[in-house]
Each structure stands twice: as structure tokens, then as C-alpha cells.
Coordinates of C-alpha atoms in Angstrom, one line a residue:
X37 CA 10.0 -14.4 60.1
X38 CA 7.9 -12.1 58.0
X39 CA 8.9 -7.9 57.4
X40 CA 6.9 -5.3 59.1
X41 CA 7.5 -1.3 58.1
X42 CA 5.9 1.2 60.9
X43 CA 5.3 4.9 60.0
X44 CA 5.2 7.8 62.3
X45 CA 5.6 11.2 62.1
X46 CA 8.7 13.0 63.7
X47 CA 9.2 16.5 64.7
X48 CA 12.8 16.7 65.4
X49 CA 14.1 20.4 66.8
X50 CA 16.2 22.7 64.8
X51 CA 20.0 21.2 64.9
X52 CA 18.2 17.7 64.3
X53 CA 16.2 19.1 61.4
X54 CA 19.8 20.7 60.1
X55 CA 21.4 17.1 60.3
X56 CA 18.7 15.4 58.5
X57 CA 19.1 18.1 55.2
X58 CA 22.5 17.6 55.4
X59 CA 22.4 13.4 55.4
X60 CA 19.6 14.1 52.5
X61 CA 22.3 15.9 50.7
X62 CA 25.6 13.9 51.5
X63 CA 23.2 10.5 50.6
X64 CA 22.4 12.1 47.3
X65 CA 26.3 13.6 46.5
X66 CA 27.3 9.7 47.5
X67 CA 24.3 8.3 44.9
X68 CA 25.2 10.6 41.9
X69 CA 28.7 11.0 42.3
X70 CA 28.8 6.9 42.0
X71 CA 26.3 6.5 39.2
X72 CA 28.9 9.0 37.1
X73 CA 31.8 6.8 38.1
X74 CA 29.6 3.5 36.9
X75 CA 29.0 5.6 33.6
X76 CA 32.4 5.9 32.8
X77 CA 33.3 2.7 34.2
X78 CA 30.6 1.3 31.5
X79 CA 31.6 3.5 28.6
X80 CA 35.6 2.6 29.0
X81 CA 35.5 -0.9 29.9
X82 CA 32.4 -2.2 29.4
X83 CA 31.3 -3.3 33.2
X84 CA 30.0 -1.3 36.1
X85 CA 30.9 -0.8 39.8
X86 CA 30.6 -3.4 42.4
X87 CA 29.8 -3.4 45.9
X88 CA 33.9 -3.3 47.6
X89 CA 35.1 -1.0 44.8
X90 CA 32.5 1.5 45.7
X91 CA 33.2 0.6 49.9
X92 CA 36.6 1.1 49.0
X93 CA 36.0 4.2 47.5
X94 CA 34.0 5.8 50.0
X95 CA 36.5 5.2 52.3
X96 CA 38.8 7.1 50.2
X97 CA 36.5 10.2 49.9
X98 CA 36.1 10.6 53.6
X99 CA 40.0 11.0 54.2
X100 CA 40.1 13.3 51.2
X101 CA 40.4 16.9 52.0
X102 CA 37.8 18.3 49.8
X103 CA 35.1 15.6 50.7
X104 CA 36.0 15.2 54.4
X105 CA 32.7 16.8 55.5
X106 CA 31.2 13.0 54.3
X107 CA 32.3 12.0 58.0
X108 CA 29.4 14.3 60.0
X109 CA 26.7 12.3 59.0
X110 CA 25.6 8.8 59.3
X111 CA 28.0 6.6 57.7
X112 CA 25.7 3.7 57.3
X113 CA 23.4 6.2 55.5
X114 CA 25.9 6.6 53.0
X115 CA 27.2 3.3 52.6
X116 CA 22.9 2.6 51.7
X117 CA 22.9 5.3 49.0
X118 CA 25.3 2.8 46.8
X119 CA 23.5 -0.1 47.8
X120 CA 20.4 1.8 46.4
X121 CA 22.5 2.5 43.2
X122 CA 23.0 -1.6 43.0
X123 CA 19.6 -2.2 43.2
X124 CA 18.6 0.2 40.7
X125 CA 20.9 -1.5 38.2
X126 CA 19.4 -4.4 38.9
X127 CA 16.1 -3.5 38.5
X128 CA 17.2 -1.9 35.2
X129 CA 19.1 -5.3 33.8
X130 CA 15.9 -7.4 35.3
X131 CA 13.8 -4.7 32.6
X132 CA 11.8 -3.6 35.8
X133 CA 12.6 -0.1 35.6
X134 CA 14.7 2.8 33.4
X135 CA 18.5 3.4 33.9
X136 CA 19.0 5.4 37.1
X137 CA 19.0 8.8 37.1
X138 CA 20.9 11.3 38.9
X139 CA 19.2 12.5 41.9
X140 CA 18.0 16.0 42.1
X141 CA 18.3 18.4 45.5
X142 CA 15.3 20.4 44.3
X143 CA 13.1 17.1 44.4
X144 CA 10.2 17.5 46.8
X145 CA 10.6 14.2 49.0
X146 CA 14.4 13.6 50.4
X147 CA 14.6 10.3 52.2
X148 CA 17.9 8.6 53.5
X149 CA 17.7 4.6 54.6
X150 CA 20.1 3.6 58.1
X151 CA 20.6 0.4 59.7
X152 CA 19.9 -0.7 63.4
X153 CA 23.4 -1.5 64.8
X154 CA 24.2 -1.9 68.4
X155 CA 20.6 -0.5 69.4
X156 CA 21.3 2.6 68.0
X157 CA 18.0 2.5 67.0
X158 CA 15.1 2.2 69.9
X159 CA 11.9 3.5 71.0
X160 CA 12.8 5.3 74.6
X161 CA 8.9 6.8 75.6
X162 CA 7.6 9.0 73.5
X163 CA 10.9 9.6 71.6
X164 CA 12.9 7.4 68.9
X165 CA 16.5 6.6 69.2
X166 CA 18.2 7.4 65.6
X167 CA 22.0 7.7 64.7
X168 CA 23.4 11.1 64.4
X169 CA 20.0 12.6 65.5
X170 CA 19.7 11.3 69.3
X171 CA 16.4 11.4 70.3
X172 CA 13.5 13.0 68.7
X173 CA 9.8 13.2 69.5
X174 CA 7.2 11.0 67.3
X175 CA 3.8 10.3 67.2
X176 CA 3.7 6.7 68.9
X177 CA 0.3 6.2 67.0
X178 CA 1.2 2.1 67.8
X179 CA 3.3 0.2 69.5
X180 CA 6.1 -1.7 67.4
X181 CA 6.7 -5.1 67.6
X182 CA 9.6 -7.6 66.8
X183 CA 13.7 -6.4 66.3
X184 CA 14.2 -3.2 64.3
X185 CA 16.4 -3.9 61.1
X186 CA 16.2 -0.2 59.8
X187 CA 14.8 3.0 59.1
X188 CA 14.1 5.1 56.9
X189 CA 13.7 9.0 57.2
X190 CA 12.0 11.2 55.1
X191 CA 10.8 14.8 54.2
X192 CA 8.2 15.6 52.5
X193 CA 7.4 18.7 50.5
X194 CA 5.0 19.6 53.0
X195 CA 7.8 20.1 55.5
X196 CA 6.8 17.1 57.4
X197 CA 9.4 14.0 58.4
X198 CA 8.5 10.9 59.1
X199 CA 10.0 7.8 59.8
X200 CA 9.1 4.4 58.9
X201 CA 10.9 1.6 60.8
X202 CA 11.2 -2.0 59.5
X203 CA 11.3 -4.6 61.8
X204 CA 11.7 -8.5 61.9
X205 CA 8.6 -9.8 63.5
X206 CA 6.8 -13.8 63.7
X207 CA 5.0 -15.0 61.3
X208 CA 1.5 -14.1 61.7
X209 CA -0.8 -17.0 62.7
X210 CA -3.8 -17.8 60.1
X211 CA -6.7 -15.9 60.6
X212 CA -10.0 -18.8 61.3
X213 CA -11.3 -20.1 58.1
X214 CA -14.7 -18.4 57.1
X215 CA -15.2 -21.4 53.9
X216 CA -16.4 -18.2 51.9
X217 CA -15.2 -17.1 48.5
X218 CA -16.0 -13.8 46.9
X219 CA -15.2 -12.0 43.5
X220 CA -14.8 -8.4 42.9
X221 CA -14.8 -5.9 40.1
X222 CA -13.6 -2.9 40.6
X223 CA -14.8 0.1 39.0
X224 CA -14.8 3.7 39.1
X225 CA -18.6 4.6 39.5
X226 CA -18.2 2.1 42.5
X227 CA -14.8 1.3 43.4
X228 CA -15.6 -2.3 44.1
X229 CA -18.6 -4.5 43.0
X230 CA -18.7 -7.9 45.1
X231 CA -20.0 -11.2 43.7
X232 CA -22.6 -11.0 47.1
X233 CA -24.2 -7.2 45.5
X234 CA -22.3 -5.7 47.9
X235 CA -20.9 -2.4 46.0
X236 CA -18.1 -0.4 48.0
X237 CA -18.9 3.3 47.0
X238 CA -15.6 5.5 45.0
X239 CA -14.9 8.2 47.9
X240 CA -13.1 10.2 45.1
X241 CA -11.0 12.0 47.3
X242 CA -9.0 14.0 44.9
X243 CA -12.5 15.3 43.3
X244 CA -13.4 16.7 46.6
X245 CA -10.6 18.4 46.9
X246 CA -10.5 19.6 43.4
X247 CA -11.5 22.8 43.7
X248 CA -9.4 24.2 46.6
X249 CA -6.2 22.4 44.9
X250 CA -7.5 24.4 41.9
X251 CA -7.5 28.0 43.6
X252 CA -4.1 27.1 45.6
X253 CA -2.4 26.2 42.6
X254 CA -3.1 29.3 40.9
X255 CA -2.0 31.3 43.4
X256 CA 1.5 29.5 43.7
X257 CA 1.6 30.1 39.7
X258 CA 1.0 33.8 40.1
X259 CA 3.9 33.6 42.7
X260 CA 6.2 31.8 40.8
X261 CA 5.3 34.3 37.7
X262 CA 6.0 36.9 39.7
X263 CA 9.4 35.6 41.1
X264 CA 10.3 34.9 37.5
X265 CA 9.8 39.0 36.4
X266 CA 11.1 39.8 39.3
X267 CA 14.5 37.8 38.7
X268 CA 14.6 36.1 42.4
X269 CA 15.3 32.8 43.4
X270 CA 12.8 31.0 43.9
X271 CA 14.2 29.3 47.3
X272 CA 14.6 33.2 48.7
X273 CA 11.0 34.3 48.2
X274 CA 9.4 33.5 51.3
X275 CA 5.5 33.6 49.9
X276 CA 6.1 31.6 47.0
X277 CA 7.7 28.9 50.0
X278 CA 4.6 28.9 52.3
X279 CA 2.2 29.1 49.3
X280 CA 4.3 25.6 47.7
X281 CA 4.2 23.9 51.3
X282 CA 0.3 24.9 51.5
X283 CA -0.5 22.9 48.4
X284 CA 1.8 19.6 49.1
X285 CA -0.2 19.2 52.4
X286 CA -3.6 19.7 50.4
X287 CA -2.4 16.3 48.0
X288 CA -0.7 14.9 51.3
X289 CA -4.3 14.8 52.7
X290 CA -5.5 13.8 49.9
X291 CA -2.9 10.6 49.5
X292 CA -3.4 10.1 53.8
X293 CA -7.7 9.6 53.0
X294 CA -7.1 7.1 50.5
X295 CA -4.5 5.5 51.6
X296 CA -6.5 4.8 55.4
X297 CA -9.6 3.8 52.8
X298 CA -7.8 1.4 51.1
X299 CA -5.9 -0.5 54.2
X300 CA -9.3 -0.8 56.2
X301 CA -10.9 -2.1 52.7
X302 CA -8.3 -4.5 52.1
X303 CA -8.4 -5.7 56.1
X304 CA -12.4 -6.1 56.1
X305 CA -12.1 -8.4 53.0
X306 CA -8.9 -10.2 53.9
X307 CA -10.9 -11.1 57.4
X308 CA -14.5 -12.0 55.6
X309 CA -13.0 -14.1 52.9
X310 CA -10.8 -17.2 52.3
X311 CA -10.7 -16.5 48.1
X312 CA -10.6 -13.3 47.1
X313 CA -11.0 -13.3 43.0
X314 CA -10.0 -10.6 41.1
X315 CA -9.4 -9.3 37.5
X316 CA -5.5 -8.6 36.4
X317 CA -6.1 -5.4 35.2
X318 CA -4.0 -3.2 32.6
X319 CA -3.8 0.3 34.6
X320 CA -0.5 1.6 32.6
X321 CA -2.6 1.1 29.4
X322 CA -6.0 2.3 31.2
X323 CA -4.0 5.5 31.9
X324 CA -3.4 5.9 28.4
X325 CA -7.4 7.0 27.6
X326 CA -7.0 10.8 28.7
X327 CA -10.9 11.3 29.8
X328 CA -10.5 8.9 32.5
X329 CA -6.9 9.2 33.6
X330 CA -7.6 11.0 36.8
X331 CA -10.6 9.2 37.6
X332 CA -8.4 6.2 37.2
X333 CA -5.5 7.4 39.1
X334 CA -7.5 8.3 41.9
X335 CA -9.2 5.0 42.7
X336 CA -5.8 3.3 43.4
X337 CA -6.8 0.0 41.3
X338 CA -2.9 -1.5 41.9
X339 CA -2.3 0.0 45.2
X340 CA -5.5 -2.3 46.7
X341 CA -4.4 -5.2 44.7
X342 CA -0.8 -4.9 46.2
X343 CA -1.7 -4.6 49.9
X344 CA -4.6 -7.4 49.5
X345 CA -1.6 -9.6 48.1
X346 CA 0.4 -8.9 51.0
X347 CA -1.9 -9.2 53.5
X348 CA -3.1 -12.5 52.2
X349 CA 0.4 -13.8 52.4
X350 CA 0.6 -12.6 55.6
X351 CA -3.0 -14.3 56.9
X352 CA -2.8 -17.4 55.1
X353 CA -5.9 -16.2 52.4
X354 CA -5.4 -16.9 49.0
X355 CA -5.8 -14.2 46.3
X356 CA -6.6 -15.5 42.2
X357 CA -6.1 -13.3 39.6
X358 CA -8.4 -13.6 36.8
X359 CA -6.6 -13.3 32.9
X360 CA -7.1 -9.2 31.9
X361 CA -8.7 -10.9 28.1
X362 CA -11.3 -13.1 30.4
X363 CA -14.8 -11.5 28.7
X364 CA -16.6 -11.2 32.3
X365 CA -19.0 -8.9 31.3
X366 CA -20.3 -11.1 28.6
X367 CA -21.0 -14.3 29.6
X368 CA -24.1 -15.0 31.5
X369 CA -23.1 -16.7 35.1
X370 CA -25.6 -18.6 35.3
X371 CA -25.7 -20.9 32.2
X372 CA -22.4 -19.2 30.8
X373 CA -24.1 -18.3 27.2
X374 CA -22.0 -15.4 25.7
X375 CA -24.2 -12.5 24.5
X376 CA -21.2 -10.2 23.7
X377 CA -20.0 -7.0 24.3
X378 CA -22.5 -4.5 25.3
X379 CA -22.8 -0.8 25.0
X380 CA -21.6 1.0 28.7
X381 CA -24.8 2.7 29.1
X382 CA -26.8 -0.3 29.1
X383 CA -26.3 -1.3 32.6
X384 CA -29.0 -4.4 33.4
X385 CA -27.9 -7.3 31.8
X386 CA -30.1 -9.5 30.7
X387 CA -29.2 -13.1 29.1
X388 CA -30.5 -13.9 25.7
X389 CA -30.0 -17.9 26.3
X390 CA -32.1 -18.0 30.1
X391 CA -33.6 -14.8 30.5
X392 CA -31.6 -13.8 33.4
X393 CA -31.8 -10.2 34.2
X394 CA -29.2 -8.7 36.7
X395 CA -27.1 -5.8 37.2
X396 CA -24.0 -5.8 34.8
X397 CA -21.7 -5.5 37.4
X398 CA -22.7 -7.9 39.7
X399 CA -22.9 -10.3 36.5
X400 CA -19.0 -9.4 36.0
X401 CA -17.9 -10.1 39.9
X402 CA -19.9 -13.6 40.0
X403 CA -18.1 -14.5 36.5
X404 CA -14.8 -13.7 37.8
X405 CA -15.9 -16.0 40.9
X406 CA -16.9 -19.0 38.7
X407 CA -13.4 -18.2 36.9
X408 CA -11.6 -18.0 40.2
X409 CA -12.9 -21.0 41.7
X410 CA -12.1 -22.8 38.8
X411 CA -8.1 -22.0 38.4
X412 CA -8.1 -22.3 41.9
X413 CA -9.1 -26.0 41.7
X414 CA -6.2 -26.8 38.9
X415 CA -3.6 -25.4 41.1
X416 CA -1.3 -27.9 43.0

């Protein structure tokens, strides 16, 4: 059985909407209010919380006077905010991430995570079953298919929810073998050159939208100035509220227009190709160089990776990952003499052993082919 997540957007009514700020909240109290215990715990004793102290716990704080309000939302919603806490430990004892943090109210995306039990979780027409909330109206952009396990509800800073449901659902069957390879090198003047000359152009989505985020930011700064002479709260000055919710849907677009570019990238080359070769590239340290930061944030190098990996899995396609130190723009690919590394503006290669003359590019992706093809044949 393989995992499946569904997203849809929800528009719950205004007691629904009410209830979902309040399990935010409640989740987030239950999250912080642990990671302060496990603190202590650490400091005093020298070991952390586990899972039935924290159960235990929690049971305790919903008969308590003071935290008895715990008991109006989802209790399976809560019970997830210390498995969340686990996991984050974990993560941070595995070296995969920093120790957790406390959670903040005033971040701009609130999600809480609850489980399917007894059905209470269910598509029923055009609305979604969901515990606490009843049922609320969603955009049934698919239909879902498999057994739900859980779902997970979140609000954006746009003032948006959405849902995304995880289900349980076959393994998919193999897509028909094609007996075609390809390599790719991705880029940011093209976001993708193929080993075939095919060259995938860089839509650049946040550079189109550059401008208006520009002006719309600047007037949520002169809003936010003005609150701060003014001595207001910011959450009571209604302008400065529309004017923040205006420029989170502006980078929501923007995030919606690459995400759709890179799923029906990553599907078109998934179906096409059997081996998909690629270079293991160093974005964390690419972000370092400050001149092409943005450019490099916006072409989504590890998001593509991630859902071709996934997909492959999925389709039985097999993905190789070429070593980040492999020199494929200076060997030649076709009688693999090394020339060197070669200024950025020259962009024709041309080989000084055979005379081949070809785009750089292309050179790099057929290299990363030859290397592909190659590790592929010492594996198992």
C-alpha cells in the first residue's frame, strides 16, 4: 500500500471558521506547553518526555479547572500536537533539523493534524465530513481514492483553509516501459536542459510578479509605520489587515504557478523516461552567493527533484543522482577528453581533443547521461 495526500480548498461558515482558530490555538498551547515541560525534564534529570507521560498528562489538564476549555476541540488534534513534539526531537537527535521551538500564534500558517476514526472523516457530495466541524463545503477538484487515515487543516495568511487528506491507496501499477533514458541539467536561464536538446524554459514566476509585490509591500509598510506612530495594535487596524491578506495571496499565486509547473514537468518526464539522470546539487550552499539567491529560490531545484523521486517510486522509474564534484561541463561526451573549466560567458563548447562543437549545456546533460548509465549498471 503506498500514501496518497489530496488538497482542496475549504470554505467553512462562521461558527466552523471560529472552531478551527480555536483547535489552531488549543494544538499550539498543547505543543508549547509540552516542549517547556521536556525542557525542564532535560535540565533536571537529564531525559525528556515520552509518549504515555505526555497522554497521561493531557488527560490531567482537561479535568483541571483552569485548562478545562482543552475538551471543546478535537481531542485527537491535541493528542497529534505531542506526537509532532516527538517527531521533532527526533529529527533534532537524527541531526535533521534544530531543537524545536515554541510555536508562535502570530505565525501566518496555523495547521492542526486529526485522525479518521469511526468515519468521522468522509466525503458526503460536495462537502467533507471533519470532527468537531461537521460538514463543510470544498472544492471537490478530484475524486479521492483508497481509506482516509487523516487530515490535516490549515490556514493560510491569505485567509484561505484548506485541507489535505491522506489516504491509504494500492500500489500503483508500472507505467509501460519506454527503453529510453535521459539526462538533465537544470539551470536558471533554462530551468532544465535535456540530454535530447530539449531545453524546458525558467517561467520565473516570482519575477513576474515582482513589481506588483513590490508596490503592495510598500504600502503594507506605510500601514504598519503608521500603526506604529499611531500606538495601535496591529491586529485592531483593519487596513493594515486587508492590505497584509492582499500580499500573502499575491506570493500564494505565485507558489500555486510553480507548484502546477513543476508537478506536470515532473509527470511528462516520469511518463517519457525509464532513467532519469540528474546532478546532486548543493542548493543550501548555492543560496549562499547573494546575486543569485532569488533566482535560485525561485526555480525550485529540490522541490522538482523531490516529487520526480516520489513519483518514480511510485511508477516503477528509476531516478540516478550524479556526484555534485562530477566536472560535467568539462569533459567532452563524446571522446570524454577534459578541456577544463570554462569561463560562463562562453557558451558553445567546443572540444580541443575531437573538435566537437555543441552547446555547453547540452554537453553537461549528455555527460550526466554517460555518468548515469554507468552507476546505473554497477548497481545490484
Amino acid at each position: 500500500m503506498s500514501h496518497q495526500a489530496y488538497k482542496f480548498r475549504i470554505y467553512p461558515n462562521k461558527d466552523q471558521r471560529v472552531l478551527i482558530h480555536q483547535t489552531h490555538g488549543h494544538c499550539r498551547f498543547v505543543y508549547n506547553h509540552f516542549l517547556a515541560l521536556w525542557n525542564t525534564s532535560y535540565e533536571e534529570e537529564g531525559k525528556g518526555l515520552n509518549r504515555s507521560i505526555m497522554s497521561k498528562m493531557l488527560t490531567k489538564l482537561k479535568k483541571q479547572e483552569d485548562t478545562a476549555w482543552l475538551r471543546n476541540v478535537d481531542s485527537v488534534a491535541l493528542q497529534a500536537s505531542y506526537e509532532n513534539l516527538i517527531d521533532a526531537f527526533q529529527r533534532f537527535f537524527q541531526k535533521q533539523n534544530n531543537y524545536p521551538r515554541f510555536k508562535s500564534k502570530k505565525n501566518p500558517v496555523q495547521s492542526y493534524t486529526t485522525k479518521n476514526t469511526n468515519n468521522n472523516i468522509a466525503i458526503v457530495g460536495n462537502q467533507m465530513k471533519l470532527p468537531k466541524l461537521g460538514l463543510v463545503k470544498f472544492a471537490k477538484s478530484r475524486d479521492i481514492e483508497g481509506r482516509i487515515m487523516r487530515a490535516t487543516i490549515k490556514y493560510n495568511a491569505s485567509g484561505t483553509f484548506y485541507v489535505s487528506v491522506q489516504c491509504e491507496v494500492p500500489d500503483f501499477k508500472p507505467l509501460p516501459q519506454t527503453n529510453e533514458a535521459v539526462g538533465i541539467d537544470l539551470g536558471i536561464t533554462d530551468f532544465a536542459i535535456l540530454s535530447n536538446g530539449r531545453r524546458v524554459d525558467n517561467q520565473r514566476f516570482t519575477k513576474k510578479m515582482e513589481q506588483k509585490l513590490k508596490r503592495e509591500q510598500r504600502k503594507l509598510s506605510r500601514r504598519y509605520e503608521q500603526a506604529k506612530k499611531e500606538g495601535r495594535n496591529l491586529r485592531a487596524c483593519m487596513n493594515y489587515q486587508k492590505q497584509r491578506r492582499k500580499v500573502a495571496r499575491l506570493r500564494e499565486r505565485v507558489a500555486f504557478q510553480r507548484e502546477d509547473f513543476l508537478n506536470k514537468l515532473s509527470t511528462a518526464l516520469i511518463r517519457h523516461y525509464d532513467v532519469i539522470c540528474l546532478e546532486d546539487l548543493n542548493t543550501k550552499g548555492m543560496l549562499k552567493n547573494h546575486k543569485l539567491a532569488k533566482a535560485i529560490a525561485d526555480v525550485s531545484w529540490s522541490e522538482f527533484v523531490t516529487k520526480l523521486k516520489y513519483k518514480a517510486k511510485w511508477l516503477d522509474r528509476k531516478i540516478v543522482e550524479i556526484d555534485r564534484f562530477f566536472p560535467s561541463s568539462q569533459l567532452c561526451h563524446a571522446c570524454g577528453h577534459r578541456d577544463g573549466k570554462k569561463p560562463l560567458a562562453i557558451r558553445v563548447w567546443t572540444c580541443s581533443a575531437c573538435g566537437t562543437t555543441l552547446d555547453r549545456d547540452i554537453n553537461a546533460s549528455k555527460n550526466i547521461l554517460i555518468e548515469g548509465l554507468r552507476l546505473l549498471k554497477q548497481q545490484p
